[in-house]
Short mmCIF file of C-alpha atoms in Angstrom, two decimals:
data_model
loop_
_atom_site.label_atom_id
_atom_site.label_comp_id
_atom_site.label_asym_id
_atom_site.label_seq_id
_atom_site.Cartn_x
_atom_site.Cartn_y
_atom_site.Cartn_z
CA MET A 1332 0.00 0.00 0.00
CA ASN A 1333 2.85 2.33 0.87
CA GLU A 1334 4.57 1.61 -2.43
CA LEU A 1335 1.34 2.48 -4.29
CA ASP A 1336 1.05 5.74 -2.38
CA ILE A 1337 4.67 6.65 -3.00
CA SER A 1338 4.39 5.85 -6.71
CA LYS A 1339 1.22 7.87 -6.87
CA TYR A 1340 2.86 10.95 -5.40
CA THR A 1341 5.91 10.35 -7.55
CA ASP A 1342 3.74 10.33 -10.66
CA ILE A 1343 2.04 13.50 -9.51
CA ALA A 1344 5.42 15.18 -8.98
CA GLN A 1345 6.52 13.99 -12.43
CA ARG A 1346 3.40 15.31 -14.12
CA ARG A 1347 3.27 18.57 -12.15
CA LYS A 1348 6.99 19.23 -11.89
CA TRP A 1349 6.58 22.74 -13.27
CA TRP A 1350 4.15 23.61 -10.53
CA ILE A 1351 6.78 22.54 -8.05
CA ILE A 1352 9.92 23.91 -9.68
CA ILE A 1353 8.65 27.36 -10.72
CA PRO A 1354 7.17 28.40 -7.30
CA PHE A 1355 10.25 26.97 -5.60
CA LEU A 1356 12.58 29.00 -7.82
CA LEU A 1357 10.46 32.12 -7.46
CA THR A 1358 10.38 31.78 -3.66
CA LEU A 1359 14.11 31.12 -3.59
CA LEU A 1360 14.69 34.19 -5.76
CA ALA A 1361 12.49 36.28 -3.52
CA GLY A 1362 14.34 35.09 -0.39
CA LEU A 1363 17.74 35.76 -1.90
CA SER A 1364 16.59 39.17 -3.11
CA TYR A 1365 15.32 40.07 0.33
CA ALA A 1366 18.52 38.83 1.96
CA LEU A 1367 20.60 40.93 -0.43
CA ILE A 1368 18.39 44.03 -0.43
CA ALA A 1369 17.32 44.17 3.25
CA PRO A 1370 19.40 46.62 5.38
CA LYS A 1371 22.04 44.86 7.43
CA VAL A 1372 22.16 45.46 11.16
CA TYR A 1373 25.40 44.80 13.03
CA GLU A 1374 25.91 44.28 16.73
CA ALA A 1375 28.98 44.92 18.86
CA GLU A 1376 29.45 44.01 22.50
CA THR A 1377 31.96 44.72 25.20
CA LEU A 1378 32.60 42.81 28.42
CA ILE A 1379 33.15 44.86 31.58
CA LEU A 1380 34.63 43.19 34.65
CA VAL A 1381 33.65 44.30 38.16
CA ILE A 1382 36.89 44.47 40.20
CA PRO A 1383 36.42 44.34 44.00
CA GLN A 1384 37.91 47.12 46.13
CA LYS A 1385 41.66 46.90 46.61
CA VAL A 1386 41.62 47.80 50.33
CA PRO A 1387 40.42 44.90 52.53
CA GLN A 1388 36.94 45.27 53.99
CA SER A 1389 38.35 44.72 57.47
CA TYR A 1390 40.29 48.00 57.18
CA VAL A 1391 37.90 50.20 55.22
CA ARG A 1392 34.27 49.26 54.87
CA SER A 1393 32.65 50.27 51.60
CA ILE A 1394 29.68 52.60 51.91
CA VAL A 1395 28.11 51.40 48.65
CA SER A 1396 26.27 48.20 49.59
CA VAL A 1397 23.83 48.01 46.66
CA SER A 1398 23.89 44.82 44.59
CA MET A 1399 25.50 44.94 41.17
CA GLU A 1400 22.15 44.36 39.42
CA ASP A 1401 20.52 47.31 41.16
CA ARG A 1402 23.56 49.49 40.64
CA LEU A 1403 23.72 48.48 36.97
CA ARG A 1404 20.09 49.48 36.53
CA THR A 1405 20.82 52.84 38.11
CA ILE A 1406 23.90 53.40 35.97
CA THR A 1407 21.97 52.33 32.86
CA GLN A 1408 19.33 54.95 33.61
CA GLN A 1409 22.05 57.57 33.97
CA VAL A 1410 23.96 56.53 30.83
CA THR A 1411 20.80 56.23 28.70
CA SER A 1412 19.45 59.56 29.84
CA ARG A 1413 18.32 62.02 27.20
CA THR A 1414 21.33 64.30 27.70
CA ASN A 1415 23.93 61.55 27.26
CA LEU A 1416 22.17 59.95 24.29
CA GLU A 1417 21.85 63.29 22.52
CA LYS A 1418 25.61 63.76 22.87
CA ILE A 1419 26.22 60.31 21.36
CA ILE A 1420 23.78 60.98 18.50
CA LYS A 1421 25.52 64.25 17.64
CA GLN A 1422 29.01 62.83 18.13
CA PHE A 1423 28.55 59.86 15.78
CA SER A 1424 25.91 61.38 13.46
CA LEU A 1425 23.39 58.68 14.20
CA PHE A 1426 20.06 58.66 12.34
CA SER A 1427 21.40 61.13 9.80
CA GLY A 1428 20.18 59.27 6.70
CA GLU A 1429 17.37 60.32 4.42
CA LYS A 1430 14.86 57.91 5.93
CA ASP A 1431 15.57 59.32 9.41
CA ALA A 1432 15.62 62.96 8.38
CA LYS A 1433 12.04 63.56 9.57
CA LEU A 1434 12.59 61.98 12.98
CA LEU A 1435 12.44 64.25 15.99
CA MET A 1436 15.22 64.20 18.57
CA ASP A 1437 12.93 62.45 21.07
CA ASP A 1438 12.27 59.69 18.52
CA LYS A 1439 15.99 59.33 17.82
CA VAL A 1440 16.76 59.11 21.54
CA GLU A 1441 14.08 56.45 22.01
CA LEU A 1442 15.35 54.41 19.05
CA LEU A 1443 18.92 54.62 20.34
CA ARG A 1444 17.81 53.58 23.82
CA LYS A 1445 16.08 50.49 22.40
CA ARG A 1446 19.27 49.47 20.60
CA ILE A 1447 21.31 49.44 23.84
CA ARG A 1448 21.17 46.27 25.93
CA THR A 1449 22.94 45.24 29.13
CA SER A 1450 23.16 41.85 30.79
CA VAL A 1451 24.80 40.72 34.03
CA ILE A 1452 27.14 37.74 34.08
CA LYS A 1453 27.73 36.07 37.45
CA GLY A 1454 30.76 33.91 38.01
CA GLY A 1455 32.35 34.49 34.64
CA ARG A 1456 35.67 33.23 33.44
CA THR A 1457 37.45 35.53 35.84
CA GLY A 1458 35.49 34.16 38.77
CA GLY A 1459 33.92 37.56 39.58
CA GLY A 1460 30.97 39.58 38.47
CA ALA A 1461 30.80 41.11 35.02
CA PHE A 1462 28.28 42.50 32.57
CA LYS A 1463 27.98 43.02 28.84
CA ILE A 1464 26.94 46.05 26.81
CA ARG A 1465 25.48 45.48 23.35
CA PHE A 1466 24.60 48.01 20.65
CA GLU A 1467 23.01 47.57 17.21
CA ASP A 1468 23.36 49.75 14.11
CA GLU A 1469 23.77 49.50 10.34
CA ASP A 1470 27.37 50.75 10.24
CA PRO A 1471 29.80 48.16 11.69
CA GLU A 1472 32.55 50.69 12.47
CA ARG A 1473 30.13 53.06 14.14
CA VAL A 1474 28.67 50.18 16.15
CA ALA A 1475 32.07 49.43 17.68
CA GLN A 1476 32.75 53.11 18.40
CA VAL A 1477 29.39 53.70 20.06
CA THR A 1478 29.73 50.51 22.14
CA ASN A 1479 33.15 51.53 23.42
CA THR A 1480 31.83 55.01 24.18
CA LEU A 1481 28.94 53.53 26.15
CA ALA A 1482 31.40 51.36 28.09
CA SER A 1483 33.49 54.43 28.95
CA ASN A 1484 30.33 56.23 30.06
CA PHE A 1485 29.40 53.28 32.26
CA ILE A 1486 32.83 53.35 33.94
CA ALA A 1487 32.77 57.12 34.44
CA GLU A 1488 29.19 57.05 35.71
CA ASN A 1489 30.01 54.26 38.15
CA LEU A 1490 32.89 56.27 39.62
CA LYS A 1491 30.68 59.35 39.81
CA ILE A 1492 27.82 57.49 41.49
CA ARG A 1493 30.08 55.76 44.00
CA GLU A 1494 31.83 58.99 44.90
CA SER A 1495 28.50 60.80 45.10
CA GLN A 1496 27.07 58.13 47.39
CA ALA A 1497 30.14 58.21 49.58
CA LEU A 1498 30.07 62.02 49.79
CA GLY A 1499 26.33 61.99 50.43
CA THR A 1500 26.71 59.46 53.23
CA SER A 1501 29.59 61.39 54.75
CA GLN A 1502 27.63 64.66 54.59
CA PHE A 1503 24.56 63.02 56.10
CA LEU A 1504 26.63 61.57 58.96
CA ASN A 1505 28.30 64.96 59.47
CA ASP A 1506 24.91 66.72 59.70
CA GLU A 1507 23.59 64.12 62.11
CA LEU A 1508 26.81 64.34 64.13
CA GLN A 1509 26.49 68.12 64.45
CA SER A 1510 22.83 67.78 65.44
CA VAL A 1511 23.62 65.18 68.12
CA LYS A 1512 26.58 67.28 69.26
CA ARG A 1513 24.28 70.27 69.84
CA LYS A 1514 21.82 68.09 71.72
CA LEU A 1515 24.66 66.64 73.79
CA ALA A 1516 25.92 70.15 74.62
CA ASP A 1517 22.40 71.22 75.61
CA LYS A 1518 22.05 68.14 77.81
CA GLU A 1519 25.46 68.82 79.39
CA GLU A 1520 24.40 72.41 80.09
CA GLU A 1521 21.11 71.20 81.54
CA LEU A 1522 22.94 68.72 83.76
CA LYS A 1523 25.37 71.46 84.81
CA ARG A 1524 22.53 73.87 85.68
CA TYR A 1525 20.77 71.14 87.63
CA ARG A 1526 23.88 70.27 89.66
CA THR A 1527 24.55 73.96 90.28
CA LYS A 1528 20.94 74.59 91.34
CA TYR A 1529 20.80 71.66 93.73
CA MET A 1530 24.43 71.74 94.86
CA GLY A 1531 24.60 70.28 98.36
CA GLY A 1532 21.50 68.18 97.85
CA LEU A 1533 22.79 65.77 95.22
CA PRO A 1534 22.59 62.02 95.83
CA GLU A 1535 26.36 61.62 96.12
CA GLN A 1536 26.35 64.23 98.91
CA LEU A 1537 23.92 62.29 101.09
CA GLN A 1538 26.56 61.00 103.51
CA THR A 1539 28.09 64.46 103.80
CA ASN A 1540 24.67 65.95 104.54
CA LEU A 1541 24.02 63.30 107.19
CA SER A 1542 27.37 64.04 108.84
CA ILE A 1543 26.74 67.80 108.76
CA LEU A 1544 23.23 67.28 110.15
CA ALA A 1545 24.59 65.21 113.02
CA ARG A 1546 27.22 67.87 113.73
CA LEU A 1547 24.61 70.65 113.65
CA GLN A 1548 22.38 68.74 116.03
CA ALA A 1549 25.36 68.27 118.37
CA GLN A 1550 26.00 72.03 118.12
CA VAL A 1551 22.38 72.78 119.01
CA ASP A 1552 22.65 70.49 122.01
CA GLN A 1553 25.86 72.26 123.06
CA TYR A 1554 24.30 75.69 122.53
CA ASN A 1555 21.28 74.68 124.63
CA GLU A 1556 23.52 73.47 127.40
CA ASN A 1557 25.58 76.67 127.24
CA LEU A 1558 22.33 78.61 127.24
CA ARG A 1559 21.20 76.84 130.40
CA ASP A 1560 24.53 77.59 132.07
CA ALA A 1561 24.29 81.23 131.07
CA GLU A 1562 20.74 81.48 132.38
CA ASN A 1563 21.85 79.90 135.67
CA ARG A 1564 24.64 82.47 135.98
CA LYS A 1565 22.15 85.19 135.24
CA ILE A 1566 19.87 83.97 138.02
CA LEU A 1567 22.86 83.84 140.44
CA LEU A 1568 23.96 87.35 139.51
CA GLN A 1569 20.43 88.65 139.88
CA GLN A 1570 20.24 87.06 143.34
CA GLN A 1571 23.59 88.56 144.36
CA ILE A 1572 22.48 91.98 143.15
CA ALA A 1573 19.23 91.59 145.09
CA ASP A 1574 21.17 90.54 148.24
CA GLY A 1575 23.52 93.48 147.87
CA THR A 1576 20.68 95.91 147.36
CA ARG A 1577 18.87 94.57 150.47
CA ALA A 1578 22.05 94.74 152.57
CA ALA A 1579 22.65 98.30 151.44
CA SER A 1580 19.13 99.26 152.44
CA GLU A 1581 19.64 97.69 155.89
CA GLY A 1582 22.95 99.52 156.35
CA GLU A 1583 25.17 96.43 156.33
CA PRO A 1584 28.47 96.66 154.47
CA ILE A 1585 29.21 94.28 151.65
CA LEU A 1586 32.56 92.86 152.24
CA SER A 1587 32.86 90.55 149.32
CA VAL A 1588 31.10 88.72 146.59
CA ARG A 1589 31.84 85.09 147.18
CA ALA A 1590 31.88 82.44 144.53
CA THR A 1591 29.23 79.92 145.23
CA PRO A 1592 29.95 76.18 144.98
CA LYS A 1593 27.54 76.08 142.10
CA ARG A 1594 29.71 78.40 140.03
CA VAL A 1595 32.78 76.32 140.88
CA ASP A 1596 31.02 73.19 139.71
CA GLU A 1597 29.86 74.98 136.57
CA LEU A 1598 33.40 76.05 135.72
CA ALA A 1599 34.69 72.48 136.20
CA ALA A 1600 31.89 71.11 133.98
CA MET A 1601 32.79 73.63 131.27
CA LYS A 1602 36.44 72.58 131.40
CA ASP A 1603 35.43 68.93 131.03
CA LYS A 1604 33.26 69.87 128.03
CA LEU A 1605 36.15 71.82 126.51
CA ALA A 1606 38.41 68.79 126.85
CA MET A 1607 35.78 66.65 125.14
CA LEU A 1608 35.37 69.15 122.27
CA GLU A 1609 39.12 69.48 121.80
CA SER A 1610 39.41 65.72 121.49
CA ARG A 1611 36.73 65.76 118.76
CA TYR A 1612 37.40 69.03 116.88
CA THR A 1613 40.35 71.25 116.10
CA GLU A 1614 41.39 74.30 118.12
CA ASN A 1615 39.83 76.67 115.55
CA HIS A 1616 36.38 75.12 115.81
CA PRO A 1617 33.72 77.74 116.70
CA ASP A 1618 32.37 75.72 119.63
CA VAL A 1619 35.85 75.29 121.10
CA ILE A 1620 36.60 79.00 120.74
CA ARG A 1621 33.30 80.07 122.32
CA LEU A 1622 33.65 77.65 125.25
CA ARG A 1623 37.20 78.89 125.89
CA GLU A 1624 36.01 82.48 126.01
CA THR A 1625 33.21 81.53 128.42
CA ILE A 1626 35.65 79.69 130.71
CA LYS A 1627 38.02 82.66 130.50
CA ARG A 1628 35.31 85.08 131.53
CA LEU A 1629 34.22 82.85 134.41
CA GLU A 1630 37.82 82.56 135.61
CA GLN A 1631 38.25 86.33 135.43
CA SER A 1632 35.03 86.76 137.38
CA ARG A 1633 36.26 84.27 139.94
CA LYS A 1634 39.58 86.08 140.30
CA ALA A 1635 37.79 89.39 140.72
CA THR A 1636 35.60 87.87 143.41
CA LYS A 1637 38.59 86.41 145.17
CA ALA A 1638 40.35 89.75 145.10
CA SER A 1639 37.30 91.40 146.60
CA GLU A 1640 37.22 88.85 149.41
CA GLU A 1641 40.88 89.44 150.19
CA ALA A 1642 40.27 93.18 150.22
CA ALA A 1643 37.38 92.69 152.62
CA SER A 1644 39.30 90.42 155.05
CA PRO A 1645 39.81 91.44 158.75
CA GLU A 1646 43.54 92.00 158.16
CA SER A 1647 42.88 94.67 155.58
CA GLN A 1648 40.45 96.38 157.97
CA SER A 1649 38.69 97.83 155.04
CA ALA A 1650 35.38 97.14 153.30
CA VAL A 1651 34.39 97.31 149.70
CA PRO A 1652 31.75 99.92 149.06
CA THR A 1653 28.35 98.58 148.17
CA VAL A 1654 28.12 100.73 145.09
CA ASP A 1655 31.27 99.25 143.55
CA VAL A 1656 30.09 95.69 144.18
CA ASN A 1657 26.71 96.32 142.59
CA ARG A 1658 28.35 97.97 139.61
CA THR A 1659 30.55 94.93 139.10
CA LEU A 1660 27.66 92.53 139.39
CA ARG A 1661 25.52 94.49 136.99
CA ARG A 1662 28.34 94.59 134.42
CA GLN A 1663 28.66 90.82 134.72
CA LEU A 1664 24.86 90.52 134.34
CA GLU A 1665 24.97 92.52 131.11
CA GLU A 1666 27.72 90.27 129.78
CA VAL A 1667 25.63 87.21 130.62
CA ASP A 1668 22.59 88.74 128.87
CA LEU A 1669 24.68 89.37 125.77
CA GLU A 1670 25.93 85.79 125.88
CA ILE A 1671 22.35 84.47 126.26
CA ASN A 1672 21.17 86.52 123.25
CA ARG A 1673 24.15 85.35 121.23
CA LEU A 1674 23.47 81.72 122.11
CA LYS A 1675 19.78 82.04 121.25
CA GLN A 1676 20.67 83.60 117.89
CA GLU A 1677 23.17 80.84 117.14
CA ILE A 1678 20.57 78.22 118.14
CA ARG A 1679 18.07 79.77 115.71
CA GLN A 1680 20.67 79.91 112.93
CA THR A 1681 21.77 76.34 113.55
CA GLN A 1682 18.18 75.13 113.65
CA GLY A 1683 17.62 76.91 110.33
CA GLN A 1684 20.62 75.09 108.90
CA ILE A 1685 19.28 71.82 110.31
CA LYS A 1686 15.99 72.38 108.46
CA VAL A 1687 17.91 73.04 105.25
CA TYR A 1688 19.91 69.83 105.55
CA GLN A 1689 16.83 67.86 106.60
CA LYS A 1690 15.08 69.15 103.48
CA ARG A 1691 18.06 68.12 101.35
CA ILE A 1692 18.08 64.65 102.88
CA GLU A 1693 14.32 64.28 102.37
CA ASP A 1694 14.64 65.39 98.73
CA THR A 1695 17.56 63.05 98.02
CA PRO A 1696 15.41 60.18 96.57
CA ARG A 1697 13.66 62.60 94.19
CA ARG A 1698 16.96 64.22 93.23
CA GLU A 1699 18.39 60.77 92.65
CA GLN A 1700 15.61 59.91 90.19
CA GLU A 1701 16.01 63.24 88.39
CA VAL A 1702 19.80 62.90 88.16
CA LEU A 1703 19.37 59.31 86.98
CA ALA A 1704 17.04 60.44 84.17
CA LEU A 1705 19.43 63.24 83.16
CA ASN A 1706 22.44 60.93 83.23
CA ARG A 1707 20.54 58.29 81.24
CA ASP A 1708 19.62 60.80 78.53
CA TYR A 1709 23.14 62.15 78.54
CA GLY A 1710 24.60 58.65 78.30
CA ASN A 1711 22.32 57.77 75.37
CA LEU A 1712 23.25 60.94 73.53
CA LYS A 1713 26.93 60.40 74.24
CA GLY A 1714 26.75 56.80 72.98
CA LEU A 1715 24.95 57.97 69.83
CA TYR A 1716 27.51 60.71 69.34
CA ASN A 1717 30.43 58.28 69.67
CA SER A 1718 28.75 55.86 67.25
CA LEU A 1719 28.13 58.61 64.69
CA LEU A 1720 31.68 59.87 65.14
CA ASN A 1721 33.10 56.42 64.37
CA ARG A 1722 30.85 56.08 61.34
CA LYS A 1723 31.80 59.56 60.19
CA LEU A 1724 35.49 58.62 60.34
CA GLU A 1725 34.76 55.41 58.40
CA ALA A 1726 32.79 57.41 55.82
CA GLU A 1727 35.69 59.83 55.37
CA LEU A 1728 38.02 56.88 54.78
CA ALA A 1729 35.55 55.47 52.25
CA VAL A 1730 35.36 58.85 50.48
CA SER A 1731 39.15 59.03 50.32
CA MET A 1732 39.24 55.47 48.98
CA GLU A 1733 36.70 56.29 46.27
CA LYS A 1734 38.54 59.48 45.27
CA LYS A 1735 41.77 57.54 44.94
CA GLN A 1736 39.89 54.87 42.95
CA LYS A 1737 40.77 52.10 45.36
CA GLY A 1738 37.18 50.94 45.70
CA GLU A 1739 35.14 48.65 43.46
CA GLN A 1740 35.78 49.50 39.80
CA PHE A 1741 34.61 48.61 36.32
CA LYS A 1742 37.29 47.49 33.87
CA ILE A 1743 36.82 46.81 30.17
CA LEU A 1744 37.92 43.22 29.70
CA ASP A 1745 36.93 42.75 26.03
CA PRO A 1746 36.56 46.02 24.10
CA ALA A 1747 34.07 46.14 21.26
CA LYS A 1748 35.41 45.13 17.84
CA ILE A 1749 34.08 45.82 14.36
CA PRO A 1750 31.54 43.05 13.67
CA GLU A 1751 32.06 40.97 10.53
CA ARG A 1752 28.62 39.39 10.23
CA PRO A 1753 25.28 41.18 10.54
CA ILE A 1754 22.74 39.90 13.01
CA LYS A 1755 19.83 41.23 10.95
CA PRO A 1756 18.68 39.93 8.60
CA ASP A 1757 19.66 36.46 9.78
CA MET A 1758 20.78 34.82 6.52
CA ARG A 1759 20.60 31.31 7.89
CA LYS A 1760 17.04 31.65 9.03
CA ILE A 1761 16.01 33.44 5.85
CA MET A 1762 17.49 30.79 3.52
CA LEU A 1763 16.17 27.88 5.53
CA ALA A 1764 12.75 29.50 5.64
CA THR A 1765 12.90 30.25 1.91
CA LEU A 1766 13.78 26.65 1.01
CA ALA A 1767 11.05 25.28 3.21
CA VAL A 1768 8.41 27.75 2.00
CA GLY A 1769 9.35 27.28 -1.68
CA LEU A 1770 9.17 23.50 -1.45
CA LEU A 1771 5.90 23.52 0.48
CA LEU A 1772 4.35 26.09 -1.87
CA GLY A 1773 5.35 24.10 -4.99
CA CYS A 1774 4.07 20.81 -3.60
CA ALA A 1775 0.84 22.45 -2.46
CA LEU A 1776 0.23 24.01 -5.90
CA ALA A 1777 1.08 20.76 -7.67
CA TYR A 1778 -1.28 18.79 -5.46
CA LEU A 1779 -4.03 21.40 -5.92
CA VAL A 1780 -3.72 21.31 -9.73
CA GLU A 1781 -3.68 17.51 -9.67
CA MET A 1782 -6.87 17.43 -7.63
CA ARG A 1783 -8.61 19.80 -10.06
CA ASP A 1784 -7.64 17.63 -13.11
CA THR A 1785 -10.43 15.07 -13.73
CA SER A 1786 -8.82 13.25 -16.67
CA TYR A 1787 -7.79 9.60 -16.42
CA LYS A 1788 -4.09 9.06 -15.98
CA HIS A 1789 -4.02 5.22 -16.05
CA PRO A 1790 -6.22 2.40 -17.57
CA LYS A 1791 -6.91 1.20 -14.05
CA ASP A 1792 -8.53 4.52 -13.26
CA VAL A 1793 -11.05 3.90 -16.08
CA GLU A 1794 -11.83 0.39 -14.93
CA GLU A 1795 -12.26 1.56 -11.33
CA ASP A 1796 -14.36 4.55 -12.24
CA LEU A 1797 -16.58 3.06 -15.04
CA SER A 1798 -16.41 -0.60 -14.04
CA ILE A 1799 -15.60 -1.43 -17.68
CA PRO A 1800 -12.61 -3.55 -18.58
CA VAL A 1801 -9.98 -1.89 -20.79
CA LEU A 1802 -9.02 -4.18 -23.67
CA LEU A 1803 -6.36 -2.01 -25.33
CA SER A 1804 -4.38 1.16 -24.58
CA LEU A 1805 -2.40 2.96 -27.30
CA PRO A 1806 0.51 5.33 -26.64
CA ILE A 1807 0.29 8.92 -27.84
CA THR A 1808 2.02 9.55 -31.18
CA TYR A 1809 3.72 12.98 -31.56
CA THR A 1810 4.61 14.83 -34.72
CA GLU A 1811 8.05 16.24 -35.47
CA ARG A 1812 7.06 19.62 -34.22
CA GLU A 1813 5.56 18.25 -31.05
CA LEU A 1814 8.70 16.22 -30.42
CA ARG A 1815 10.84 19.37 -30.76
CA VAL A 1816 8.60 21.16 -28.31
CA ILE A 1817 8.81 18.27 -25.87
CA LYS A 1818 12.58 18.21 -26.21
CA ALA A 1819 12.79 21.93 -25.56
CA LYS A 1820 10.61 21.50 -22.51
CA LYS A 1821 12.93 18.81 -21.25
CA TYR A 1822 15.95 21.05 -21.66
CA LEU A 1823 14.11 23.79 -19.87
CA ALA A 1824 13.13 21.40 -17.11
CA TYR A 1825 16.68 20.16 -16.72
CA SER A 1826 17.96 23.72 -16.65
CA SER A 1827 15.36 24.67 -14.07
CA VAL A 1828 16.22 21.70 -11.92
CA THR A 1829 19.89 22.54 -12.21
CA LEU A 1830 19.27 26.14 -11.24
CA GLY A 1831 17.04 25.02 -8.41
CA PHE A 1832 19.72 22.64 -7.20
CA LEU A 1833 22.39 25.33 -7.38
CA GLY A 1834 20.07 27.75 -5.63
CA SER A 1835 19.41 25.19 -2.94
CA VAL A 1836 23.14 24.61 -2.51
CA PHE A 1837 23.68 28.38 -2.35
CA GLY A 1838 20.94 28.71 0.26
CA VAL A 1839 22.37 25.88 2.33
CA LEU A 1840 25.84 27.45 2.16
CA VAL A 1841 24.47 30.83 3.17
CA ALA A 1842 22.53 29.24 6.01
CA THR A 1843 25.60 27.43 7.32
CA LYS A 1844 28.51 29.70 6.41
CA GLY A 1845 26.92 33.10 6.12
CA LEU A 1846 26.39 35.37 3.16
CA ASP A 1847 29.80 37.02 3.22
CA LYS A 1848 31.76 33.79 3.27
CA THR A 1849 29.49 32.22 0.64
CA LEU A 1850 29.91 35.18 -1.75
CA ARG A 1851 33.65 35.17 -1.07
CA PHE A 1852 33.76 31.42 -1.85
CA PHE A 1853 31.88 31.79 -5.15
CA THR A 1854 34.01 34.80 -6.12
CA GLU A 1855 37.22 32.88 -5.54
CA PHE A 1856 35.77 29.85 -7.34
CA VAL A 1857 34.84 31.90 -10.40
CA SER A 1858 38.19 33.67 -10.44
CA ARG A 1859 40.01 30.33 -10.34
CA ILE A 1860 37.94 28.98 -13.22
CA GLY A 1861 38.54 32.15 -15.23
CA GLY A 1862 42.27 31.99 -14.47
#
């Protein structure tokens, strides 16, 4: 069955060979014409290697932490900006042909932007990151020039962006550092004003305040005791003055003013107190000085009294006038009154100081909380300031590194070269498509014409169609003229087949080797034959 089918289609191809050959040749001619006439578009590419920074990260940390893909997108936007593309268009006279004469600059910029392509390569042959830049145009030399210019722009833009980011980061850290520095100074001034305002009542002065309060309370106790002694002396002097006045009124002479045992005991008690104070305080202590003066006055009074007694003794045979004794007692009474007033005033002053120190001690917990809050805020600001200062120093190192081009850099590894083969139109695809379309079109036309032909091609067709047996079939007899025509048609068919075969071979060569090499091969072949 398969052999019958194959022979059937072979007969059809034999009978309708012109319907196969002519469309095939026409399609092949059209494909070759298009391949030769269509404008050729060339593409050049350059490979740019991303070199890591030369200074180790442990010494200088890079400020730019954006991934290469994101940074490449940013750089691409900068390089393909309108301003840069306009410069390239004017520099290389792009889109200056007649067909592009009516294009606006915006259209030219958009067309140029579409012809630029970038792609990232990870882990390339150098083991690091890299990316490619591709550009398409009709002039191969101009394609290479524009591609190299774009690569240079990428490198320059990368350096500019990295330096700009480093400077921006450094400036931002500097502004933040100055802001935190002002806040830190304000907090230091606030803490200073607070300590000045509450000096003496700060938490660290609590033990001092307790010691001073205890000393002041001891002073008050001493002043009260001295006050009681002074009041007792006052009462004694008042009694002596009253006794002297009564004796004078009765006409009795006053021989002497004797020191009572009470005053002797008082003087001894004061000396004991002085010894106790001297063992506790220095000689210049106010309490020691005052007690010494009191003892001195009492001793002087005692000496005066003793002298009066001696003057009033029987051996002297003389008596002290009453007026002189009263005058002496009254002078001593005035001195005691002054001492009492002084002691009361000192008691009031000391009690006032005690209230001040008691208030400080009572306010110590609140002051402690306030100082703790101020110190906490100050510590936070100081820590932030130190952190920003360290980052600012690191940013300045990074800026210096970028300015000296010691950071991450782009390096052209493979510069763009003049392309030898156009990428558009793709000759291989065109020729393969032309061969396939021509063959399919010819076979389809031949099959269509065969289906529309209702004549019998074989005696079996008559028997099958009419159910009548064929007894005899005679071959067609041609005249001389018809034979010449048939012969001419055969020559034409052979020539067509030969041309078709050569065209097919040419298309296959173009598809495999390229148009330029194929034309070069045929040119050399013809020149050798001619030579």
